[in-house]
Short mmCIF file of C-alpha atoms in Angstrom, two decimals:
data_model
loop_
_atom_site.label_atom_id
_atom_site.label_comp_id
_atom_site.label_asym_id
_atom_site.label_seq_id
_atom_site.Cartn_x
_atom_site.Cartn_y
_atom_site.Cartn_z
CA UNK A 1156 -57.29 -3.03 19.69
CA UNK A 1157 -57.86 0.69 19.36
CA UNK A 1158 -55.66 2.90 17.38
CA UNK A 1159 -53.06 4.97 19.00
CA UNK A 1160 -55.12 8.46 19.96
CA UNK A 1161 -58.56 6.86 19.41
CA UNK A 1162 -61.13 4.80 21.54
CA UNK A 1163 -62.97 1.87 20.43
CA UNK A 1164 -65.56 4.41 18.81
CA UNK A 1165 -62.84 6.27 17.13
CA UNK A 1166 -63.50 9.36 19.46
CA UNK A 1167 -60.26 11.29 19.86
CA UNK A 1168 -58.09 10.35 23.54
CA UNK A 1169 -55.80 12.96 25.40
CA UNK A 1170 -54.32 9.84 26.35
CA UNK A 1171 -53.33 6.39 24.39
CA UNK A 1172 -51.74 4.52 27.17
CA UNK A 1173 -52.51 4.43 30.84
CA UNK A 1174 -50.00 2.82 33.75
CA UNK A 1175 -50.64 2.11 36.75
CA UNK A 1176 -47.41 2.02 38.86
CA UNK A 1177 -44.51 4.25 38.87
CA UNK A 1178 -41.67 1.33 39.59
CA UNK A 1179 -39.33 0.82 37.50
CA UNK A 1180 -41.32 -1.60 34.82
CA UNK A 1181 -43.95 0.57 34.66
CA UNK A 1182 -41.95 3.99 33.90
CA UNK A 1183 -39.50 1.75 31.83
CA UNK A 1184 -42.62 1.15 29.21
CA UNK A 1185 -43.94 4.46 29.75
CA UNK A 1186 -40.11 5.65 28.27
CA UNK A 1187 -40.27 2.82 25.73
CA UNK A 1188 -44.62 4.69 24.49
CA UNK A 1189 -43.17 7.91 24.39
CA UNK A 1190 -40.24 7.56 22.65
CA UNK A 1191 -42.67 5.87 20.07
CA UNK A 1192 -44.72 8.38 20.11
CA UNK A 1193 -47.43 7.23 22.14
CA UNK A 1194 -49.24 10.19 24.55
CA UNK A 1195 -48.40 7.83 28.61
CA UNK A 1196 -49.77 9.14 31.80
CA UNK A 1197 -48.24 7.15 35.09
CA UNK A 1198 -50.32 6.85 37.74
CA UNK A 1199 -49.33 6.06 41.75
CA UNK A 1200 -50.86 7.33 44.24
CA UNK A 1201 -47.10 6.71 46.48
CA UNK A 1202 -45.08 8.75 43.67
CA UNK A 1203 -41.87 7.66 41.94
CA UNK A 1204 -39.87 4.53 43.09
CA UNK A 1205 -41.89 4.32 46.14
CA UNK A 1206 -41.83 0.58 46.21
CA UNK A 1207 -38.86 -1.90 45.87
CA UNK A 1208 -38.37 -0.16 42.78
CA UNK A 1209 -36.48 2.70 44.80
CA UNK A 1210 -33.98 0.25 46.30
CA UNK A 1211 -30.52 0.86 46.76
CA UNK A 1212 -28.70 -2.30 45.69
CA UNK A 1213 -28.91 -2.26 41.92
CA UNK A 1214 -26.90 -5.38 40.66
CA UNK A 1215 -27.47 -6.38 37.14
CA UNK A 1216 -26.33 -9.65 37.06
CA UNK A 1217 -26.39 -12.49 34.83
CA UNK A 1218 -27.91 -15.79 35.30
CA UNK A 1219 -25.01 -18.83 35.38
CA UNK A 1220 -24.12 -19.40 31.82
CA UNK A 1221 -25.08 -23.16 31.40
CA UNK A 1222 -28.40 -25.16 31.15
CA UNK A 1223 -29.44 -22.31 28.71
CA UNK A 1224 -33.35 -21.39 28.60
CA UNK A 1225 -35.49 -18.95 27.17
CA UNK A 1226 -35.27 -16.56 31.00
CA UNK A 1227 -31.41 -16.87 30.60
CA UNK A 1228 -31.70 -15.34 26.81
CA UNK A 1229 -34.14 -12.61 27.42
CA UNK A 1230 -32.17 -11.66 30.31
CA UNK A 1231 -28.88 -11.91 27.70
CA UNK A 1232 -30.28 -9.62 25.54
CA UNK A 1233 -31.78 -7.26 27.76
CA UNK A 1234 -28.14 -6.65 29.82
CA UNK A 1235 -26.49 -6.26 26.32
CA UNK A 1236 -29.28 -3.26 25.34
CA UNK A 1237 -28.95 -1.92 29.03
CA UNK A 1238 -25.83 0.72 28.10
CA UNK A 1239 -27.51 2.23 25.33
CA UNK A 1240 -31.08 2.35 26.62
CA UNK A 1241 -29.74 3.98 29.99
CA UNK A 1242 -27.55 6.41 28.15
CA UNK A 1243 -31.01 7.32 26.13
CA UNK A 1244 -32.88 7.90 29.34
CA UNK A 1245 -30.03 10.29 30.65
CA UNK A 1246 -29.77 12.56 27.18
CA UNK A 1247 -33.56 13.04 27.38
CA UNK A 1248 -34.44 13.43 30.47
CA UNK A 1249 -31.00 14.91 31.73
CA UNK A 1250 -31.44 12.65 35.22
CA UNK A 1251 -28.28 10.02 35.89
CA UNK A 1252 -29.33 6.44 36.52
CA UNK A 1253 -26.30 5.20 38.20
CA UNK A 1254 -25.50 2.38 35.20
CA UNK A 1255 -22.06 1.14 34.63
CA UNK A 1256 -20.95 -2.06 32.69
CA UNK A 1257 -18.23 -2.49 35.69
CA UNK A 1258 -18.25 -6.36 36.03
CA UNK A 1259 -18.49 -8.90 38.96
CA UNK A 1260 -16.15 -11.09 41.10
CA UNK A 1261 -17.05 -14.05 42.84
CA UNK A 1262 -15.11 -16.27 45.42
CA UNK A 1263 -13.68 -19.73 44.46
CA UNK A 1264 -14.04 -21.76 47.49
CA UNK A 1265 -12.38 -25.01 46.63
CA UNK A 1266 -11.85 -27.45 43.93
CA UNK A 1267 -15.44 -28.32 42.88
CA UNK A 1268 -16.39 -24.49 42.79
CA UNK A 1269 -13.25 -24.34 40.48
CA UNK A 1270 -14.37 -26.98 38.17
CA UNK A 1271 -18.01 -25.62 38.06
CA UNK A 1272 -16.19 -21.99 37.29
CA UNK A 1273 -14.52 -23.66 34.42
CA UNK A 1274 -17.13 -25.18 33.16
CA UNK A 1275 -19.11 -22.01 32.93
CA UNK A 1276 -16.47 -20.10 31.23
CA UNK A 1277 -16.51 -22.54 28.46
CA UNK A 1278 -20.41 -22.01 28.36
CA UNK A 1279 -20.51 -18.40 28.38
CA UNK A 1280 -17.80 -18.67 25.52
CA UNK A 1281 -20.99 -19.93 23.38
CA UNK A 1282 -23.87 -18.77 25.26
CA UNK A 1283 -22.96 -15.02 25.71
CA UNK A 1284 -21.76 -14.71 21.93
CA UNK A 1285 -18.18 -12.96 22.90
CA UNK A 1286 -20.05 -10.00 24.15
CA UNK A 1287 -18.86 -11.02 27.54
CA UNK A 1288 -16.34 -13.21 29.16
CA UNK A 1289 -16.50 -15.29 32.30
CA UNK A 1290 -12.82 -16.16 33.76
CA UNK A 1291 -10.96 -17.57 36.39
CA UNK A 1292 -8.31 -15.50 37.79
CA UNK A 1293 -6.59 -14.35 40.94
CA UNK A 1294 -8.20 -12.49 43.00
CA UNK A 1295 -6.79 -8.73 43.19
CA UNK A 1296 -5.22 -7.26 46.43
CA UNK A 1297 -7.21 -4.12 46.59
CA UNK A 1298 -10.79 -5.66 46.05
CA UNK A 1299 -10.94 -9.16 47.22
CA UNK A 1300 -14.06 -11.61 48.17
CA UNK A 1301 -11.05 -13.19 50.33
CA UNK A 1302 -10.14 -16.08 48.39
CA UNK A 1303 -7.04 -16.79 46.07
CA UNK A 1304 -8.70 -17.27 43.16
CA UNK A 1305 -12.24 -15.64 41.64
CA UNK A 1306 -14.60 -15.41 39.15
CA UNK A 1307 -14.65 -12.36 36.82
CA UNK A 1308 -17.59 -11.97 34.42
CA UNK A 1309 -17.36 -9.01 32.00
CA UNK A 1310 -21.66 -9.28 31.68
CA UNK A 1311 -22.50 -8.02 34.90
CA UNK A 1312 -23.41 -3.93 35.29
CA UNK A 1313 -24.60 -2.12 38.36
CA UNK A 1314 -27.78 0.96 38.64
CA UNK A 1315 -28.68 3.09 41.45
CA UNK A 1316 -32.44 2.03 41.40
CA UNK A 1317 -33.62 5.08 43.22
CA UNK A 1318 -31.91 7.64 40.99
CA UNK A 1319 -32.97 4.93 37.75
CA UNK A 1320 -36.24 5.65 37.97
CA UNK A 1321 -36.07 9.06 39.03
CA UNK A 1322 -33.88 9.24 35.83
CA UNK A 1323 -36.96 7.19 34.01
CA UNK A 1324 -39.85 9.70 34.95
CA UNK A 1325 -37.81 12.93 34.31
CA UNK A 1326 -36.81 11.19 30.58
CA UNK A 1327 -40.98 10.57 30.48
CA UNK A 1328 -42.28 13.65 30.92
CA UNK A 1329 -39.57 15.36 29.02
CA UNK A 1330 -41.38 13.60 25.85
CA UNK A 1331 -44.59 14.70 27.03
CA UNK A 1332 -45.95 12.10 29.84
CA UNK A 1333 -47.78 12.95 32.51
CA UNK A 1334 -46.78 10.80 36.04
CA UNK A 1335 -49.94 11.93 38.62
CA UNK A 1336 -51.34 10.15 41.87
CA UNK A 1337 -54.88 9.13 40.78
CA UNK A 1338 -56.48 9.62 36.89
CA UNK A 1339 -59.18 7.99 35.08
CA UNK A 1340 -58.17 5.21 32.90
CA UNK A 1341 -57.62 6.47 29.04
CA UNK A 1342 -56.95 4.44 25.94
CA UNK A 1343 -54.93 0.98 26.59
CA UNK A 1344 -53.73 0.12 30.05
CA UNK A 1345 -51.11 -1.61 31.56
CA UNK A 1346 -50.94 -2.72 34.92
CA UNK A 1347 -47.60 -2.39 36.57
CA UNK A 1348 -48.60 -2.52 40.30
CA UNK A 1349 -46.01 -4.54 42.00
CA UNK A 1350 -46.69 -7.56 45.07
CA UNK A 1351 -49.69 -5.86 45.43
CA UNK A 1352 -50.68 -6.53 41.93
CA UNK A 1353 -49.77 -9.79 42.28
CA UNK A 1354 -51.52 -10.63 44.94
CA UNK A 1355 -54.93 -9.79 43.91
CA UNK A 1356 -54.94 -11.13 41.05
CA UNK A 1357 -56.12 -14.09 41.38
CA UNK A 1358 -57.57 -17.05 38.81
CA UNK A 1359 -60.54 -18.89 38.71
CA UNK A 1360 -59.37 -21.20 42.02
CA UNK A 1361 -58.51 -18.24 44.06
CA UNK A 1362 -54.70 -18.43 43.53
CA UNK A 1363 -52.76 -15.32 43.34
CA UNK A 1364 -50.73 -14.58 40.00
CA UNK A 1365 -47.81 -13.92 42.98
CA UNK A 1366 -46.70 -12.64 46.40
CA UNK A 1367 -44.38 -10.07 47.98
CA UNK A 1368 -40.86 -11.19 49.38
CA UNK A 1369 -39.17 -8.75 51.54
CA UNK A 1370 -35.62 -7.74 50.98
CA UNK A 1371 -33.78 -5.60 53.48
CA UNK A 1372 -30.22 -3.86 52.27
CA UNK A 1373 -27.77 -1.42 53.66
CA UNK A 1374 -25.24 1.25 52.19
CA UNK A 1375 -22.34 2.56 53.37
CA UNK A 1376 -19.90 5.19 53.14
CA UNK A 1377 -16.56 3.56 51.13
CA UNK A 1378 -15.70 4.64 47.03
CA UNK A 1379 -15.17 1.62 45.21
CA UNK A 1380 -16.87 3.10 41.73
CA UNK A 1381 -14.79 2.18 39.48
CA UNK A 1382 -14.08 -1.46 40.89
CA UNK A 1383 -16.46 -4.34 40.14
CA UNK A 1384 -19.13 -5.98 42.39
CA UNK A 1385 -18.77 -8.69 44.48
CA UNK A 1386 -21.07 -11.54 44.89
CA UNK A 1387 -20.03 -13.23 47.94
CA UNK A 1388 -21.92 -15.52 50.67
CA UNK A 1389 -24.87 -15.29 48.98
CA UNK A 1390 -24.98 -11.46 48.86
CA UNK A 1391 -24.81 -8.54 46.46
CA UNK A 1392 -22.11 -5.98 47.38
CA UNK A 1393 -22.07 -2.94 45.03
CA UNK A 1394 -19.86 -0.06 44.41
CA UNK A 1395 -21.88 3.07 43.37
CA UNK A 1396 -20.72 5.76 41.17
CA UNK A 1397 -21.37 8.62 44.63
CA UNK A 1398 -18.89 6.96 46.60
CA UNK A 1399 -21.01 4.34 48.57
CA UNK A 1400 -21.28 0.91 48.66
CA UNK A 1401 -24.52 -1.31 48.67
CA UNK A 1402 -25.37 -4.38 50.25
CA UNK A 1403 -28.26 -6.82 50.03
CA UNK A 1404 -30.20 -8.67 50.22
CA UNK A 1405 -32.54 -10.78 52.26
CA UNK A 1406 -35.49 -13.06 50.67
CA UNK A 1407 -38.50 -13.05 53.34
CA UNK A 1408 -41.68 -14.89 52.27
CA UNK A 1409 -43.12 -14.05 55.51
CA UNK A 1410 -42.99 -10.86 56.88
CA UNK A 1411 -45.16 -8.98 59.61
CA UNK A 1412 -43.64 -5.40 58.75
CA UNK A 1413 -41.80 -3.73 56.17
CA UNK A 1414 -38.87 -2.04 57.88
CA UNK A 1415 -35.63 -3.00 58.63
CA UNK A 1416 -34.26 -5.53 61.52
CA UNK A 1417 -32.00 -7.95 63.01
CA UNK A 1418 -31.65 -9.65 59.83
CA UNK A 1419 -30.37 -6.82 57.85
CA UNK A 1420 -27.64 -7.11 61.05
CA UNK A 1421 -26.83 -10.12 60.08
CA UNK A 1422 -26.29 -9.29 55.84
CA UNK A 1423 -23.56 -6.63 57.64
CA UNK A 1424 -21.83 -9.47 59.48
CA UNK A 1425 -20.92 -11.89 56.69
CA UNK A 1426 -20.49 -9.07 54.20
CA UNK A 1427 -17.95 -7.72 56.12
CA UNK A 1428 -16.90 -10.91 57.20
CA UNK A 1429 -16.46 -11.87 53.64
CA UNK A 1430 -14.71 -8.70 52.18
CA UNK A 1431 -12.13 -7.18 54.92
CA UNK A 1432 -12.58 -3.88 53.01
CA UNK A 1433 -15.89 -3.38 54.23
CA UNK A 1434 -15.10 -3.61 58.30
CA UNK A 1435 -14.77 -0.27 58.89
CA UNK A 1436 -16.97 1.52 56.64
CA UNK A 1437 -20.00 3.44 57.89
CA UNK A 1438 -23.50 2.49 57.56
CA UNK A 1439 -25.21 5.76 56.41
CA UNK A 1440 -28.73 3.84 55.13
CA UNK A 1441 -30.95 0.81 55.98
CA UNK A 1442 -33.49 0.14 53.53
CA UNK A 1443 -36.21 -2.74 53.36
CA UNK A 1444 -38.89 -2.97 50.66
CA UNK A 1445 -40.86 -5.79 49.54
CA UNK A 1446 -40.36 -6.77 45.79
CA UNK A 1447 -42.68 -8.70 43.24
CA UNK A 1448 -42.15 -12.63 42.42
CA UNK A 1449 -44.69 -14.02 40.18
CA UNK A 1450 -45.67 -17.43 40.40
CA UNK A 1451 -43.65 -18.84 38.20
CA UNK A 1452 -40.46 -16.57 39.39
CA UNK A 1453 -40.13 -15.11 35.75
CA UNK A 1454 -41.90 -11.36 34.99
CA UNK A 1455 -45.48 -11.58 33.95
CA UNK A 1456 -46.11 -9.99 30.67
CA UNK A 1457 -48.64 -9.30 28.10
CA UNK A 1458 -52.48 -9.47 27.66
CA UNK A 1459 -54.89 -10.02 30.47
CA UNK A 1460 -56.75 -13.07 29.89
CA UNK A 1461 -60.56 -11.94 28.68
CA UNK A 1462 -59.58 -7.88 29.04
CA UNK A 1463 -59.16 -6.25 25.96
CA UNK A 1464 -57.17 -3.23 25.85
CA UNK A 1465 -55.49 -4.51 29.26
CA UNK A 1466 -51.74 -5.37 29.76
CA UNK A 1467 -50.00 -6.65 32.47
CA UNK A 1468 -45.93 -6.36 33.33
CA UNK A 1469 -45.18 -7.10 36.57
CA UNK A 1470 -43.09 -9.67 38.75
CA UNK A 1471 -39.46 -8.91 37.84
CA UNK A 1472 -38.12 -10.34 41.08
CA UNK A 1473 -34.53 -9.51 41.85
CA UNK A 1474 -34.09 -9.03 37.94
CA UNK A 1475 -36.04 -6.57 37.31
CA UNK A 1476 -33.57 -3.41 36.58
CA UNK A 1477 -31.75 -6.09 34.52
CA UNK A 1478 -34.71 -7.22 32.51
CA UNK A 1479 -36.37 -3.60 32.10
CA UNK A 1480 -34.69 -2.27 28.60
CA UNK A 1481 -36.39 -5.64 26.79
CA UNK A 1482 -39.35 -6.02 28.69
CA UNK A 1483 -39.97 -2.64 28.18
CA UNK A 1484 -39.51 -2.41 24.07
CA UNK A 1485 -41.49 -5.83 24.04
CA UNK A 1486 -44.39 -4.40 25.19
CA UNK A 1487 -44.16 -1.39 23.59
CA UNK A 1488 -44.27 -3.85 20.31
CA UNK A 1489 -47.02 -5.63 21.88
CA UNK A 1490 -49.03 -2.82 22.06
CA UNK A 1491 -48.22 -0.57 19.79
CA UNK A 1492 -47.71 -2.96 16.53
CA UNK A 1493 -49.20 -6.06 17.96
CA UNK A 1494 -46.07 -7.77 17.25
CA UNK A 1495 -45.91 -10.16 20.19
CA UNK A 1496 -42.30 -11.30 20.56
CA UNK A 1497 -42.62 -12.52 24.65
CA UNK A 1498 -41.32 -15.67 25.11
CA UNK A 1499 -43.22 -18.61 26.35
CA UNK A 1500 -42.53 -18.76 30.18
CA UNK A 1501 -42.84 -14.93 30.35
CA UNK A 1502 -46.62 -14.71 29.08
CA UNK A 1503 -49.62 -14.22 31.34
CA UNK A 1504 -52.42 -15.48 28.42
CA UNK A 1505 -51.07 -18.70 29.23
CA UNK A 1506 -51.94 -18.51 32.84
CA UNK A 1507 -55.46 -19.41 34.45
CA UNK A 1508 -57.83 -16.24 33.83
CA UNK A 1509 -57.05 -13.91 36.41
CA UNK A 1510 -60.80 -12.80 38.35
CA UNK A 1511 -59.79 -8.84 39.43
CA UNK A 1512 -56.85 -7.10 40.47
CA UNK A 1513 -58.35 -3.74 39.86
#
């Protein structure tokens, strides 16, 4: 591995690391370089967020606390970092990412959704190390997934993506990185290039490290901000700290087109089906995007297989925002130190060698 500021041949570099994508894990590590010192440049030809990294939803939400794995702790300690990596974006960079530590209810349906609820808040008692809480209660008047009872968890937190990233490249290249549409490749490089990524990289058999799945969302005009979000009939609904409210999402494996449809119609049905608050709110946005799930549904991180100097961290499917703060400062120790702390089911060295993907 080359030393920070020098090539192989110990020439000098304007550059030490090179990223290609500007979503959110790839300016996440560029933030994580810089603040170590390392000289980034972020390249995308589409610009900041243009993927499904400038979504709207932004609901940082735990896994169920039982059946622990390593996913369920990375993701753990990544959501406990999140308030205190976010605030470090904002001083530096002076943009507002939209983060709040405001909670989450979810409906109790009946007696065995009960019992399951208990029996998580007796596991996140021990998993989640009192740094959160996971309760049954009754639901509150104002703010209600329509049910008597709920599930409060304490864990949960909420981000504008959009603004997070713009928030993320203004905190970048206040510490010196560049983010341009097309470079040539300096120093170490990590590829953070999203479904499309994915796709073409493919191993020795011609499978694809992962695909795209489309998710379609819509925000309206209602301030809830300091309430918590709901997760109710399968869908994320999210107060915002500007006085709007997001919903989302779909899951679409197969997809002909990336904008919005009937289906996004149908997430505004049983969301305001499910929470009577939302019935007569405006829609004032309908977004659709198409977001990154690695084959084996956890983010792909580390070394390329038989690239030196390359990196890959990509596939943070519907956790990514949550997952960013330790999967960026992993691979920051990854390549900076070569202190490789990524867990097992995270690492890409132990897939297939990938053939391209350039």
């Amino acid at each position: 591995m080359p030393l920070v500021g020098q090539d192989r041949k110990g020439r000098s570099l304007a550059i030490d690391v090179t990223i290609y994508g500007a979503g959110v894990f790839g300016l996440g590590c560029a933030w994580a370089l810089a603040r170590r010192g390392a000289r980034v440049r972020v390249v995308d030809p589409a610009g900041v967020g243009a993927g499904a990294s400038g979504g709207i939803v932004g609901a940082l939400a735990p896994h169920v606390p039982e059946q622990w794995n390593q996913k369920k702790a990375f993701q753990l300690d990544s959501l406990l970092m999140a308030e205190n990596w976010w605030e470090a974006v904002a001083q530096v960079g002076g943009g507002a990412p939209g983060y709040a530590r405001t909670g989450r209810l979810q409906p109790i349906e009946d007696e065995a959704a009960l019992t399951r609820a208990q029996g998580r808040a007796t596991g996140a008692a021990t998993l989640w190390q009192g740094h959160a809480t996971w309760t049954v209660e009754d639901a509150p008047e104002e703010w209600s997934p329509g049910t008597a009872q709920v599930i409060r968890d304490t864990l949960t937190a909420r981000i504008h993506p959009r603004r997070a990233c713009a928030a993320l490249a203004e905190a970048v290249q206040a510490l010196g990185g560049k983010i341009v549409p097309d470079a040539t490749a300096e120093g170490m490089i990590l590829h953070a290039t999203g479904w499309q990524g994915l796709s073409a990289m493919q191993d020795e058999k011609g499978r694809p490290a992962g695909n795209g799945v489309k998710g379609q969302a819509a925000l309206l005009r209602l301030d809830r901000r300091d309430l918590p979000q709901l997760y109710a009939d399968g869908l994320h609904i999210v107060p915002h700290a500007d006085g709007t409210v997001a919903l989302g999402s779909t899951s679409e494996r197969d997809f002909e087109h990336t904008d919005t449809d009937a289906q996004l119609d149908d997430i505004l049905t049983r969301a305001r089906a499910a929470v009577p608050a939302l019935a007569g709110a405006d829609v004032i946005q309908r977004w659709a995007g198409v977001r990154p799930r690695a084959r084996s549904r956890a983010p792909l991180l580390g070394h390329w297989p038989n690239r030196p100097g390359h990196f890959i961290a990509n596939g943070g499917f519907k956790i990514g925002f949550g997952m960013v703060p330790k999967v960026a400062e992993d691979m920051a120790d990854l390549m900076l130190d070569n202190h490789d702390a990524i867990p097992q089911p995270f690492r890409s060295d132990t897939l297939a060698p990938w053939a391209n993907g350039d």
